[in-house]
Coordinates of C-alpha atoms and ligand atoms in Angstrom, one line a residue:
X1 CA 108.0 68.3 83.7
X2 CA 111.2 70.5 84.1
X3 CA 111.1 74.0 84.2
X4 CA 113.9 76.3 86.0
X5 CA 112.8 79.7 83.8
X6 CA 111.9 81.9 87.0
X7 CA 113.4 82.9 89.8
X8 CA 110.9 81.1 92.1
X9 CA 112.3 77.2 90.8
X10 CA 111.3 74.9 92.9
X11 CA 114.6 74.4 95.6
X12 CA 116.5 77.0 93.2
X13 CA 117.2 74.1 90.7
X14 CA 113.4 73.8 89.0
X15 CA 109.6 72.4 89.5
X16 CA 109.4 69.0 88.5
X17 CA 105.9 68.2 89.7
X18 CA 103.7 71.6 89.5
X19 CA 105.0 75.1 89.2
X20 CA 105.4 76.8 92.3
X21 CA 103.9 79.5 90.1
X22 CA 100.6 77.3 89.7
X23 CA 101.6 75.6 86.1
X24 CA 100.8 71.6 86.2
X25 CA 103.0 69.3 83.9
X26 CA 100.6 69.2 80.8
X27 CA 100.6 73.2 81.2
X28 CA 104.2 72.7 81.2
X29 CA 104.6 70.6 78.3
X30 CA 102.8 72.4 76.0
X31 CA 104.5 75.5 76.2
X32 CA 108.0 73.5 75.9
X33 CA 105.9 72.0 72.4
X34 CA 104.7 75.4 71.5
X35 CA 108.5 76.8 71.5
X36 CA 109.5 74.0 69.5
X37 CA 106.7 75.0 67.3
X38 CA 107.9 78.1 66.9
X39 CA 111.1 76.8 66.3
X40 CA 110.2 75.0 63.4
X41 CA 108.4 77.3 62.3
X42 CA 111.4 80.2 62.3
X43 CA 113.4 77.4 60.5
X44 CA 111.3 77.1 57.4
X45 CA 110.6 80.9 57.5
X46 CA 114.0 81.9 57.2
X47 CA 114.6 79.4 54.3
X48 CA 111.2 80.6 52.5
X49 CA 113.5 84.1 52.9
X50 CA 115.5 83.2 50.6
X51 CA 112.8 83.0 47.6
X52 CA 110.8 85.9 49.3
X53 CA 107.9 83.6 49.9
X54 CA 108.6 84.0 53.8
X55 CA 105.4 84.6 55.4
X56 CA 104.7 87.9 57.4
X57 CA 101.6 86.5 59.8
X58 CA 104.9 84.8 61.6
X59 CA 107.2 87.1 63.3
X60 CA 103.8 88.3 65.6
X61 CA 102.4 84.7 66.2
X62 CA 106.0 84.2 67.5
X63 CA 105.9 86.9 69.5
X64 CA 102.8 86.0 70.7
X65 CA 103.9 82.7 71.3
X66 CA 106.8 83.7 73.5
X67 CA 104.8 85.7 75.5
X68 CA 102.1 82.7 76.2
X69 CA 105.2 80.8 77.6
X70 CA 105.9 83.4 79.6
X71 CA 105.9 82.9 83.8
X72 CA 102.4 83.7 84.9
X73 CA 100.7 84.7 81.5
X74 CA 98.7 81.6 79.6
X75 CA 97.3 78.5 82.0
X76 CA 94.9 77.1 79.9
X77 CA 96.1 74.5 77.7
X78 CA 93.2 74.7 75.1
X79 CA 94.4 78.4 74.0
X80 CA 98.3 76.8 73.9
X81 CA 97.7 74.2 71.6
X82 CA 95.3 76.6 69.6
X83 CA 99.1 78.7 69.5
X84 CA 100.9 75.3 68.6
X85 CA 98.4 74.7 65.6
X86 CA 98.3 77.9 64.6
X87 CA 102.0 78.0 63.8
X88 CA 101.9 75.2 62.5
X89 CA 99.7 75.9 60.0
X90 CA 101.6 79.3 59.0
X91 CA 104.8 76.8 59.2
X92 CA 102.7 74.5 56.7
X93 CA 102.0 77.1 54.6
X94 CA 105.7 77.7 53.3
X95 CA 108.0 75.5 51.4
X96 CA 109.8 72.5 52.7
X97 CA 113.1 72.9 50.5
X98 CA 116.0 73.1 53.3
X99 CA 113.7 72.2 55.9
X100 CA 114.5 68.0 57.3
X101 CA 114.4 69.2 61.0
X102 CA 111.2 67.3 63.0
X103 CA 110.3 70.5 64.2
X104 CA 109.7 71.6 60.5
X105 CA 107.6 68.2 60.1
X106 CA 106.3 67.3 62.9
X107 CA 102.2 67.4 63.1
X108 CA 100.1 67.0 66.2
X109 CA 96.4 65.4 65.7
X110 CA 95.6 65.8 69.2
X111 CA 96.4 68.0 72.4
X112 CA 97.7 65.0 74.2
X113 CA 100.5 64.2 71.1
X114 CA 101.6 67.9 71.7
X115 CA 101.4 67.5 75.5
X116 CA 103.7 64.2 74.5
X117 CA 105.8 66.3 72.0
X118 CA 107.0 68.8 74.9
X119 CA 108.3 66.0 77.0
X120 CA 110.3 64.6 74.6
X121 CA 111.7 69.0 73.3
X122 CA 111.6 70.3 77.0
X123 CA 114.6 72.0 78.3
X124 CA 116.0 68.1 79.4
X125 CA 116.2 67.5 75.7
X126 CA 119.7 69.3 75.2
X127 CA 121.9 67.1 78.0
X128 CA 125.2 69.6 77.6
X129 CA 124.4 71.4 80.9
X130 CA 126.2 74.6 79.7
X131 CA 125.0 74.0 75.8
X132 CA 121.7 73.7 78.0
X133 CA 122.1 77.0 79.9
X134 CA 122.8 79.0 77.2
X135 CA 120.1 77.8 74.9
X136 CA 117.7 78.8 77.5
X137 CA 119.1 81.8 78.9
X138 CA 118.9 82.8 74.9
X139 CA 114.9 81.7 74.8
X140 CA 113.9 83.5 78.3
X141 CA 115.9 86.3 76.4
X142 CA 113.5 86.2 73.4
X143 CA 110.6 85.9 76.1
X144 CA 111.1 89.2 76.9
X145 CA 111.5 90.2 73.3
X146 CA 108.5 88.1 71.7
X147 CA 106.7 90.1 75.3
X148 CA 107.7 93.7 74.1
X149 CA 107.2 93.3 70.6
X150 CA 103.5 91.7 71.3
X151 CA 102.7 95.3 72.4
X152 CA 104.6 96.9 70.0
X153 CA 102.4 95.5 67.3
X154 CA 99.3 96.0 69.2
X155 CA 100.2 99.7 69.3
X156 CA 100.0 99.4 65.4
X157 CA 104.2 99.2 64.7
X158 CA 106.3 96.7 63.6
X159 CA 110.0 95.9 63.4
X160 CA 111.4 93.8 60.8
X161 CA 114.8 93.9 62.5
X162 CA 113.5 92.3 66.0
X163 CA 111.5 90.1 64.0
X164 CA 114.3 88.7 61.9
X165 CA 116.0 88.0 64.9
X166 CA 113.8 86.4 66.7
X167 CA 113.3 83.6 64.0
X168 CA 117.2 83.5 63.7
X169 CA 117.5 82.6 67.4
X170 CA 114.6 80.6 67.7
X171 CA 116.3 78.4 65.0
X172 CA 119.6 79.0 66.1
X173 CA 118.8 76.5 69.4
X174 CA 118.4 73.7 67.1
X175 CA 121.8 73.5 65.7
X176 CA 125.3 72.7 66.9
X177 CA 127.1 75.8 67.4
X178 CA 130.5 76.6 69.6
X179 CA 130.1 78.4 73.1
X180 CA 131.5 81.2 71.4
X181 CA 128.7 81.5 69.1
X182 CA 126.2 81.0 71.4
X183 CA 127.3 83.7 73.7
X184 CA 127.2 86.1 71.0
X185 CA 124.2 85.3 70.5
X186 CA 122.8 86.0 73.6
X187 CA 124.6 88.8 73.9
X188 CA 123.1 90.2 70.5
X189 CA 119.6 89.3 71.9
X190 CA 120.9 92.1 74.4
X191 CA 121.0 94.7 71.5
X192 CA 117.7 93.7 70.2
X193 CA 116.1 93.8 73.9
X194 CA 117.4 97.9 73.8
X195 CA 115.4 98.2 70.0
X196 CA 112.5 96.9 71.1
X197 CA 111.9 98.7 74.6
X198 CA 113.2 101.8 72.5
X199 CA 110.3 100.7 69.9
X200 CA 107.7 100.5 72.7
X201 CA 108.7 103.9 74.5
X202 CA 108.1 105.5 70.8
X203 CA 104.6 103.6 70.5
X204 CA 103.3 104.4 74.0
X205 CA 104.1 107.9 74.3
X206 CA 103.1 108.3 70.7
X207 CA 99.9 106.7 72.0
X208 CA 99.3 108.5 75.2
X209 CA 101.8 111.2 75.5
X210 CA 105.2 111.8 77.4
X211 CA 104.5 111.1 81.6
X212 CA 104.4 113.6 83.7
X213 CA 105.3 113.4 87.2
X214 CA 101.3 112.7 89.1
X215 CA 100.8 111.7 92.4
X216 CA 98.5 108.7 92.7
X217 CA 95.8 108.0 95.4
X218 CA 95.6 104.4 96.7
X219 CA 92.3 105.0 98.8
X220 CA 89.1 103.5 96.9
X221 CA 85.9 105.9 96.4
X222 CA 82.6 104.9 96.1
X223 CA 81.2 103.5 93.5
X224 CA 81.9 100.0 92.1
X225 CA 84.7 99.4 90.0
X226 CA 86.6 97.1 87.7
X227 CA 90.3 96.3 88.1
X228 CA 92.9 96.3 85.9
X229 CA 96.3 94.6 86.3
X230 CA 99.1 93.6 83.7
X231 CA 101.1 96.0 81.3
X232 CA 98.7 96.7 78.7
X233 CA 97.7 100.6 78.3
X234 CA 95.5 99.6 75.0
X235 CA 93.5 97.7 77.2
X236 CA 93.5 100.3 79.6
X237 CA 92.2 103.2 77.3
X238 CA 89.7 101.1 75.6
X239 CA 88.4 100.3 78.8
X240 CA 88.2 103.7 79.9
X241 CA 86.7 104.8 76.9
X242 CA 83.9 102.2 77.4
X243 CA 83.1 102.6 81.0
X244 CA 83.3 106.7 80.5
X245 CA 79.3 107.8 82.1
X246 CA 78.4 104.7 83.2
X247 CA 79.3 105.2 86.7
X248 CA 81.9 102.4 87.3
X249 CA 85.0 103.2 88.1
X250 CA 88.7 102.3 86.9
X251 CA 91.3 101.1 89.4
X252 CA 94.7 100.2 88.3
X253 CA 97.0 97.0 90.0
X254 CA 100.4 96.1 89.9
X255 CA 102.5 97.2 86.5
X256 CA 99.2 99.3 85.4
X257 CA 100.1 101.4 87.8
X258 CA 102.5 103.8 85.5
X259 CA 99.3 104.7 83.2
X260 CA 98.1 107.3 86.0
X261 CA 101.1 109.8 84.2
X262 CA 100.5 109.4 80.8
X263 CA 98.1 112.9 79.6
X264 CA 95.5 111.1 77.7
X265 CA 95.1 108.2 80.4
X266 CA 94.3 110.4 83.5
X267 CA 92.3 112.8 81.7
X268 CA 89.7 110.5 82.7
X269 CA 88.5 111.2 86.4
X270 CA 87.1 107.8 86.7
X271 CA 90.5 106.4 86.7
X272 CA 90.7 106.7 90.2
X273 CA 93.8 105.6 91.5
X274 CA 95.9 102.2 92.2
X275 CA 94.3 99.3 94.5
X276 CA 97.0 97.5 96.5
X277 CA 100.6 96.0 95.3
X278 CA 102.2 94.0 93.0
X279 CA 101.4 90.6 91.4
X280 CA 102.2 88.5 94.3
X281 CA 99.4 90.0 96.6
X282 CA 96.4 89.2 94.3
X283 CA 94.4 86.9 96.5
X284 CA 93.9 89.2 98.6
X285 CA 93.7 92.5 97.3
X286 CA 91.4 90.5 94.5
X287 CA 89.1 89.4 97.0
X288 CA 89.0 92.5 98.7
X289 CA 88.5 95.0 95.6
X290 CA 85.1 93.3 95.1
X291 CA 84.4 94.0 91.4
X292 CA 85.8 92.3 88.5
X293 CA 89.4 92.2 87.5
X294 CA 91.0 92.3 83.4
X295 CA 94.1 90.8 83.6
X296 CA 96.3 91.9 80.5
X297 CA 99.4 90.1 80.9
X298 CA 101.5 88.7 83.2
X299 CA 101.7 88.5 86.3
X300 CA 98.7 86.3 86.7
X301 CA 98.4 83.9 90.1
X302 CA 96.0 80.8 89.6
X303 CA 92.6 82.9 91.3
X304 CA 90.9 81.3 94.8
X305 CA 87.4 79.9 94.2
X306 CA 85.7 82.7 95.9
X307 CA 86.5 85.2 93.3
X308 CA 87.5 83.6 89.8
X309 CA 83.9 84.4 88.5
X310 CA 84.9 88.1 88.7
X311 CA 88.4 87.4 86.9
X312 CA 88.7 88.2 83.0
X313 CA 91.5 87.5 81.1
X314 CA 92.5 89.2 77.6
X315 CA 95.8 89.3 75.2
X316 CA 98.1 86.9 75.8
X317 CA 97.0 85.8 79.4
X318 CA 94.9 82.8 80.0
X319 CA 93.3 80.6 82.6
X320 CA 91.1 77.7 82.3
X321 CA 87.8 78.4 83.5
X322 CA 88.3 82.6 83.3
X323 CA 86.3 84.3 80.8
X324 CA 88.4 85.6 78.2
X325 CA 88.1 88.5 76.1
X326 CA 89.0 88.5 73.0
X327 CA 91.1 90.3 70.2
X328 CA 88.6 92.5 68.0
X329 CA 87.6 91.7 64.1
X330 CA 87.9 95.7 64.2
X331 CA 87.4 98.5 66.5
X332 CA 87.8 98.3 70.1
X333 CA 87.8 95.1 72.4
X334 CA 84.5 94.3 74.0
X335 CA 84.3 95.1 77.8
X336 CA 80.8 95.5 78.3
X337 CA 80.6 92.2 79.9
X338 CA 83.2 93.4 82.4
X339 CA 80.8 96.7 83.2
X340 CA 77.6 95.4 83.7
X341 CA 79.1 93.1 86.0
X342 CA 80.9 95.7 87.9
X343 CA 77.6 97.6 88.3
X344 CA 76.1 94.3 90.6
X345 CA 79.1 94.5 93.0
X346 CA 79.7 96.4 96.1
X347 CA 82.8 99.5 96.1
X348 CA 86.2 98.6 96.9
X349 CA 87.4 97.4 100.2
X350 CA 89.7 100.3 101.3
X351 CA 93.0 99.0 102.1
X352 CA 95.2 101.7 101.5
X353 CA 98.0 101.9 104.6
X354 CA 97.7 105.3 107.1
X355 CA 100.7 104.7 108.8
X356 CA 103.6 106.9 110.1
X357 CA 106.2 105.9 108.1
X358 CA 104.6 105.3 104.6
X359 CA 102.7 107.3 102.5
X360 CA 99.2 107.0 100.7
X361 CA 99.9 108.7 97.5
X362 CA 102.5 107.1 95.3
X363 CA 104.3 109.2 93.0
X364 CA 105.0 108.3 89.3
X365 CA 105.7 109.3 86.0
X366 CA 109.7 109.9 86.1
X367 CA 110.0 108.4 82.8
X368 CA 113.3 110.1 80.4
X369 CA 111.2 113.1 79.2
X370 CA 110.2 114.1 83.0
X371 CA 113.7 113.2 84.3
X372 CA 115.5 115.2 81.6
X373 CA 113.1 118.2 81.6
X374 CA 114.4 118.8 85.8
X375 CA 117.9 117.0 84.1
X376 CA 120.1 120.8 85.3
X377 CA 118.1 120.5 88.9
X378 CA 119.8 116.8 88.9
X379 CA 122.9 117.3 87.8
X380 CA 123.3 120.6 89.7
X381 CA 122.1 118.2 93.1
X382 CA 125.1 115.9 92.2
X383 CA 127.3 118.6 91.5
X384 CA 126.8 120.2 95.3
X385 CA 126.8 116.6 96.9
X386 CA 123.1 116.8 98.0
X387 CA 122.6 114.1 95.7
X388 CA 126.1 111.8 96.3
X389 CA 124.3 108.3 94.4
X390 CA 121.6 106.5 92.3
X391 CA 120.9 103.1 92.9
X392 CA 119.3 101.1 90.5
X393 CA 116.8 99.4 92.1
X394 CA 114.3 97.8 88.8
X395 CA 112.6 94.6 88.3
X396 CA 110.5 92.4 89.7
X397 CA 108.7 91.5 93.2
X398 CA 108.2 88.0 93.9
X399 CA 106.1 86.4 96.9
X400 CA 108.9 84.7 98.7
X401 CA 110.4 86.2 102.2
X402 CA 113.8 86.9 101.1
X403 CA 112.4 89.8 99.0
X404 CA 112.0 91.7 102.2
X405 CA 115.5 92.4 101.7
X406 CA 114.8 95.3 99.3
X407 CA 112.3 97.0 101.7
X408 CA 115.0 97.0 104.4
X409 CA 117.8 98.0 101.5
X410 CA 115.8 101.2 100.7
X411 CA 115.3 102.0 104.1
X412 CA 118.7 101.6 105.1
X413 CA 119.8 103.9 102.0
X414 CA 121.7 106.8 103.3
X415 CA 119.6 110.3 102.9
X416 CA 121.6 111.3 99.8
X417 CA 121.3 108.6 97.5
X418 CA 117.9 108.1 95.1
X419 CA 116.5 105.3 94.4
X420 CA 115.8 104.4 90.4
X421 CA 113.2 102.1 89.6
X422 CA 110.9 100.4 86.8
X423 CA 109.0 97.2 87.5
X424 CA 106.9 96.0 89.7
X425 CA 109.8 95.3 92.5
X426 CA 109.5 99.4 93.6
X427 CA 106.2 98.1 95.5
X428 CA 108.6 96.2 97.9
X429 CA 109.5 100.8 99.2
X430 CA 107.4 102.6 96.6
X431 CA 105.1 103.3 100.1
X432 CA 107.6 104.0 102.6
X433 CA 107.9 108.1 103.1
X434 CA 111.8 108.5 101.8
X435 CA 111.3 112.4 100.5
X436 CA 112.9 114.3 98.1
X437 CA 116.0 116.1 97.9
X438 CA 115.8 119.1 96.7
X439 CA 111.9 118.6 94.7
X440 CA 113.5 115.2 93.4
X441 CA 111.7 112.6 94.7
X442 CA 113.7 109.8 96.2
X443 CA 112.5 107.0 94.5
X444 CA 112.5 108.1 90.9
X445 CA 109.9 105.7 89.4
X446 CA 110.5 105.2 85.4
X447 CA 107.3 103.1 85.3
X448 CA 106.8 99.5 84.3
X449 CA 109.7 96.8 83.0
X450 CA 108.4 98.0 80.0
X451 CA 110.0 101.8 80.3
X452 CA 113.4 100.1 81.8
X453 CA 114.6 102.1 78.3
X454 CA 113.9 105.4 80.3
X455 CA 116.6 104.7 82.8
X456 CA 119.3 103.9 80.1
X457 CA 118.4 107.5 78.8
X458 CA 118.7 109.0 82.0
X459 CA 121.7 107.2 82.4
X460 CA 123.5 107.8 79.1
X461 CA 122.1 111.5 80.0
X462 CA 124.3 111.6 83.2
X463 CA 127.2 110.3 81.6
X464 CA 127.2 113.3 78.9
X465 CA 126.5 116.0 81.5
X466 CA 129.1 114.4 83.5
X467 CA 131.5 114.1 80.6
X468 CA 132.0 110.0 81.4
X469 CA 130.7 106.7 80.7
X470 CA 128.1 105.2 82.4
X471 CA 130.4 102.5 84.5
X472 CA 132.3 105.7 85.7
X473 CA 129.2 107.3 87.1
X474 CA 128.0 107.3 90.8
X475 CA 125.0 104.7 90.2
X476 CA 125.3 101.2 91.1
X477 CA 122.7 98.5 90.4
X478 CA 120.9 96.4 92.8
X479 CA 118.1 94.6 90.3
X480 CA 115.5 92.0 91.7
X481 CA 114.3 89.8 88.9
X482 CA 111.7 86.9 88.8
X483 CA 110.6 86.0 85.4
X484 CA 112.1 86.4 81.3
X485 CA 111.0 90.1 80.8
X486 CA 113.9 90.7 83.3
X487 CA 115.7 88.0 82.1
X488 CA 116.0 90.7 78.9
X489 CA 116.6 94.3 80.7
X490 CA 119.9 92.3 82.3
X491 CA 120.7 90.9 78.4
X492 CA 120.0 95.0 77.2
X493 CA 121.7 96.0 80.3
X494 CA 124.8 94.0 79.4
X495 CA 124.8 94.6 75.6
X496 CA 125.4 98.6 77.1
X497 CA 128.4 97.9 78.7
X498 CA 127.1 98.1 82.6
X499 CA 129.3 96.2 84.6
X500 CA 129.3 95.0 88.2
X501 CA 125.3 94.6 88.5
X502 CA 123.9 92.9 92.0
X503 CA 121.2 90.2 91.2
X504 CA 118.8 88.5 93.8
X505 CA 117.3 87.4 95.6
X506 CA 119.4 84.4 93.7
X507 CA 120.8 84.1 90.5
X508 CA 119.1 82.1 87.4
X509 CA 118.9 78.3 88.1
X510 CA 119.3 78.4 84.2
X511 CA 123.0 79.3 84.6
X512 CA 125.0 76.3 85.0
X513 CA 129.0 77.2 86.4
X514 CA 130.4 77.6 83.5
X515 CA 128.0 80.5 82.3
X516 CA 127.7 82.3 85.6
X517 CA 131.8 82.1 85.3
X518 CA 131.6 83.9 81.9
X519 CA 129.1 86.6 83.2
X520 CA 131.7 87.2 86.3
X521 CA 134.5 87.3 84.5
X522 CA 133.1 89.8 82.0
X523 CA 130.5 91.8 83.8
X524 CA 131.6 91.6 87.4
X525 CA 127.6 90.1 87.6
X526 CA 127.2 89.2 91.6
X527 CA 124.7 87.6 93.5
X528 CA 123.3 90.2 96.8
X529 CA 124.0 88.9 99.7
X530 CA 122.8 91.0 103.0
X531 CA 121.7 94.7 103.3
X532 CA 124.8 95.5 105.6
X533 CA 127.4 94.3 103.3
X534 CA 125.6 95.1 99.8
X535 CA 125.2 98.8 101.4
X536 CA 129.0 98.7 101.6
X537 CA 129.3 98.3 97.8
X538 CA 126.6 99.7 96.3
X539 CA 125.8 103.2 98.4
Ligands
SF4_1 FE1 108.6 76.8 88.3 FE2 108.9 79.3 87.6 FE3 108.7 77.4 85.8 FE4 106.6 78.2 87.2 S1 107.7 79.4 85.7 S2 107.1 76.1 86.7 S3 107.6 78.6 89.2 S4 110.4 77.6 87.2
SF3_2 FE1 106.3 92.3 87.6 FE2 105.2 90.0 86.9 FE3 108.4 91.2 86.4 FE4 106.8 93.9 84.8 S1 104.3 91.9 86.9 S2 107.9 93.3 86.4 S3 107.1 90.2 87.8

């Protein structure tokens, strides 16, 4: 196997035996065959465009598709080559006229001639390194799109723009085109990335309402609970609607944690607050929360023995041996398998931190229409100096050591700059007691990598008040990334202009020399390097 798509690559170059994220090679393989699928599929859809007998069922099994490839999302190999069939089939289902490409002909009969498929179309197939790096850097791109849009459609919407393009980019990798082209692009995929986050802001607060700044309790109460984790609020409110009166509780984890804001989420008093971190503490907060757990999405690590019973897994996410819920035929999900096993568990271990220093209630829900609703206390802050600079500080957390570095960065921040955040990295300081200046919380938390478009409307709303652009204003960018979803906020991020952003805690093993000498030249993108010294540049 070869995979370099996360941040986590084995050695920074990429796992070649097992993922250090948990995937083994067959894993591996068929989500390298699965893209190609998909591939192939985009291919004869765009030709059956030009007849109008394209087929609509594929823009969301693509997105689906890209998602299910994404780091920490689908491990079990049966439900990835149900994916690579099932595009096939809608890929079957078109005509052939235009289409000679083996990945418009190609037919598995068994799981082990896909698994044998994705060696041969893995990322090692293209041998240019920088043809290579840009190829990929263009599919973790569309990760992160095929990843939005998943939930974009699940909200009821749909976008035949985002769609359009993914099938042009998927197909777009398996044709010769100039460097030029190929940055473009990427760089388009960027513009699509900004559509598509814009698309999901519109669904989700359409769905649940605009957030509103709440503070959040991290102490458990008493009565026995289920656990939910991923980015999913569908999930979320069907669950709460289900487990309304029947005396189990509802704990978010990780990136569920921005629900506690949005008005028709926490109108429900048993959604009782967030249980532990981000992704990569789930052994043990898992263990310790006691009741079962609904993963929606990523992040998902491989679960210990002594607690994959009480693990669940719906949407995209999958795990052989989990229980997984599935989509529907109409209504709401079923979850009722999740409650009555909550009700023969014991309460949640409490293992909130009381400590000088940190806090126990973590405060949320600074998404655009909060931020821009206090937008004259802000800019008035700014104005007087009290506020003298924003760092952007969104992403991801990872579990290595080095991502320490952004606990002591936030700590280290002088007393007038605020912090902005989305993601799941703000658990690295989202704790630590930084206070508020002037009622404006330090740490200014948009909410998941999903709401990343929240901080490009505050931003672009601080560059009108301030009469500037957003590369003239005082906020610099110090972004943590890990897996694709990111990979797309820096694509959107770049599409926007924003120049001179810090990545760490290292830059993509995806980008060969060449490429990383395009984004420097062009962007001023730089790798972090220690708090003293980024300090110096950034606050
Ligand atoms: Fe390795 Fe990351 Fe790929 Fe997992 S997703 S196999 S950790 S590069
Ligand atoms: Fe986190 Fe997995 Fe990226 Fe949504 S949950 S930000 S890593």
């Amino acid at each position: 196997m070869f995979c370099y798509q996360c941040e986590e690559a084995a050695k920074g170059c990429g796992c070649t035996v097992k993922g250090v994220c948990g995937k083994e090679e067959s894993t591996a393989a068929l989500q390298d065959c699965l893209i190609y699928s998909i591939k192939g599929l985009s291919l004869r859809n765009i030709e059956a465009r030009k007849t109008g007998k394209d087929n609509q069922a594929a823009g969301p099994l693509i997105a689906e598709s890209l998602f299910a490839a994404l780091t920490n999302v689908n491990f079990d190999n049966e439900r990835l080559y149900g994916l690579i069939t099932d595009a096939i089939a809608i890929r079957d289902s078109l005509p052939t006229e235009g289409c000679t490409h083996d990945a418009c002909t190609w037919r598995p009969k068994t799981i082990a001639d896909a698994i044998q498929k994705g060696t041969e179309t893995g990322v090692l197939a293209t041998e240019n390194e920088d043809v290579r790096s840009l190829r990929e850097l263009l599919v973790y791109g569309l990760k992160g799109v095929g990843a939005y849009y998943y939930h974009v459609v699940a909200l009821g919407y749909q976008n035949d723009g985002v769609t359009r393009f993914m099938e042009e980019a998927l197909a777009s990798t398996l044709t010769d085109l100039s460097v030029d082209e190929m940055v473009a692009i990427v760089l388009k995929c960027g513009e699509i990335g900004v559509k598509v986050l814009e698309n999901l802001d519109t669904a989700n607060t359409t769905a649940y309402g605009n957030p509103e700044i709440t503070p959040v309790a991290t102490a458990p109460g008493t009565n026995p609970g289920i656990l939910i984790t991923g980015h999913d609020l569908k999930d979320l409110d069907e669950l709460l609607i289900q487990t309304e009166g029947t005396g189990v509780d509802v704990y978010t984890h990780g990136e569920m944690l921005p629900a506690h804001a949005y008005p028709v989420l926490k109108k429900y008093p048993h959604l009782i607050g967030n249980y532990g971190g981000s992704w990569p503490h789930q052994k043990k907060e898992f263990e310790s929360f006691n009741g079962p757990i609904l993963v929606t999405t990523n992040c998902l690590v491989p679960p210990a023995e002594s607690y994959i019973d009480r693990v669940y897994t719906t949407g995209p996410t999958g795990f052989t041996g989990v229980t997984h819920i599935p989509e529907a035929k109409e209504g709401m999900k079923d979850f009722s398998a999740l409650i009555a096993h909550a009700k023969t568990c014991t309460p949640p271990t409490d293992i909130s931190v009381k400590a000088d220093g940190y806090t126990d209630t973590l405060t949320i829900g600074c998404a655009h229409h909060a931020v821009l609703s206090i937008a004259d206390a802000v800019v008035d802050a700014v104005k007087q100096g009290q506020i003298r600079k924003f760092v952007v500080m969104a992403g991801c957390d990872g579990r290595q050591k080095e991502r320490e570095y952004y606990t002591e960065f936030a700590k280290a921040l002088p007393k007038d700059v605020v912090i902005l955040t989305a993601g799941c990295a703000k658990y690295r300081y989202n704790n630590l007691d930084l206070g508020t200046i002037g009622g404006i919380p330090r740490v200014i938390d948009a909410g998941q990598c999903n709401d990343c478009y929240s901080l490009v409307l505050i931003a672009q709303a601080l560059a009108e008040a301030f009469e500037t652009d957003l590369n003239s204003l005082p906020v610099s960018y110090n972004i943590a990334w890990y897996e694709q979803k990111a990979v797309l906020v820096l694509l959107s991020l770049l599409h926007l202009g924003v120049q001179n952003i810090t990545l760490g805690p290292k830059l993509p093993a995806f980008i060969s020399p060449a490429v990383l000498n395009v984004l420097v030249e062009n962007f001023g993108i730089r790798a972090n390097t220690t708090v003293e010294e980024d300090l110096k540049l950034m606050a």
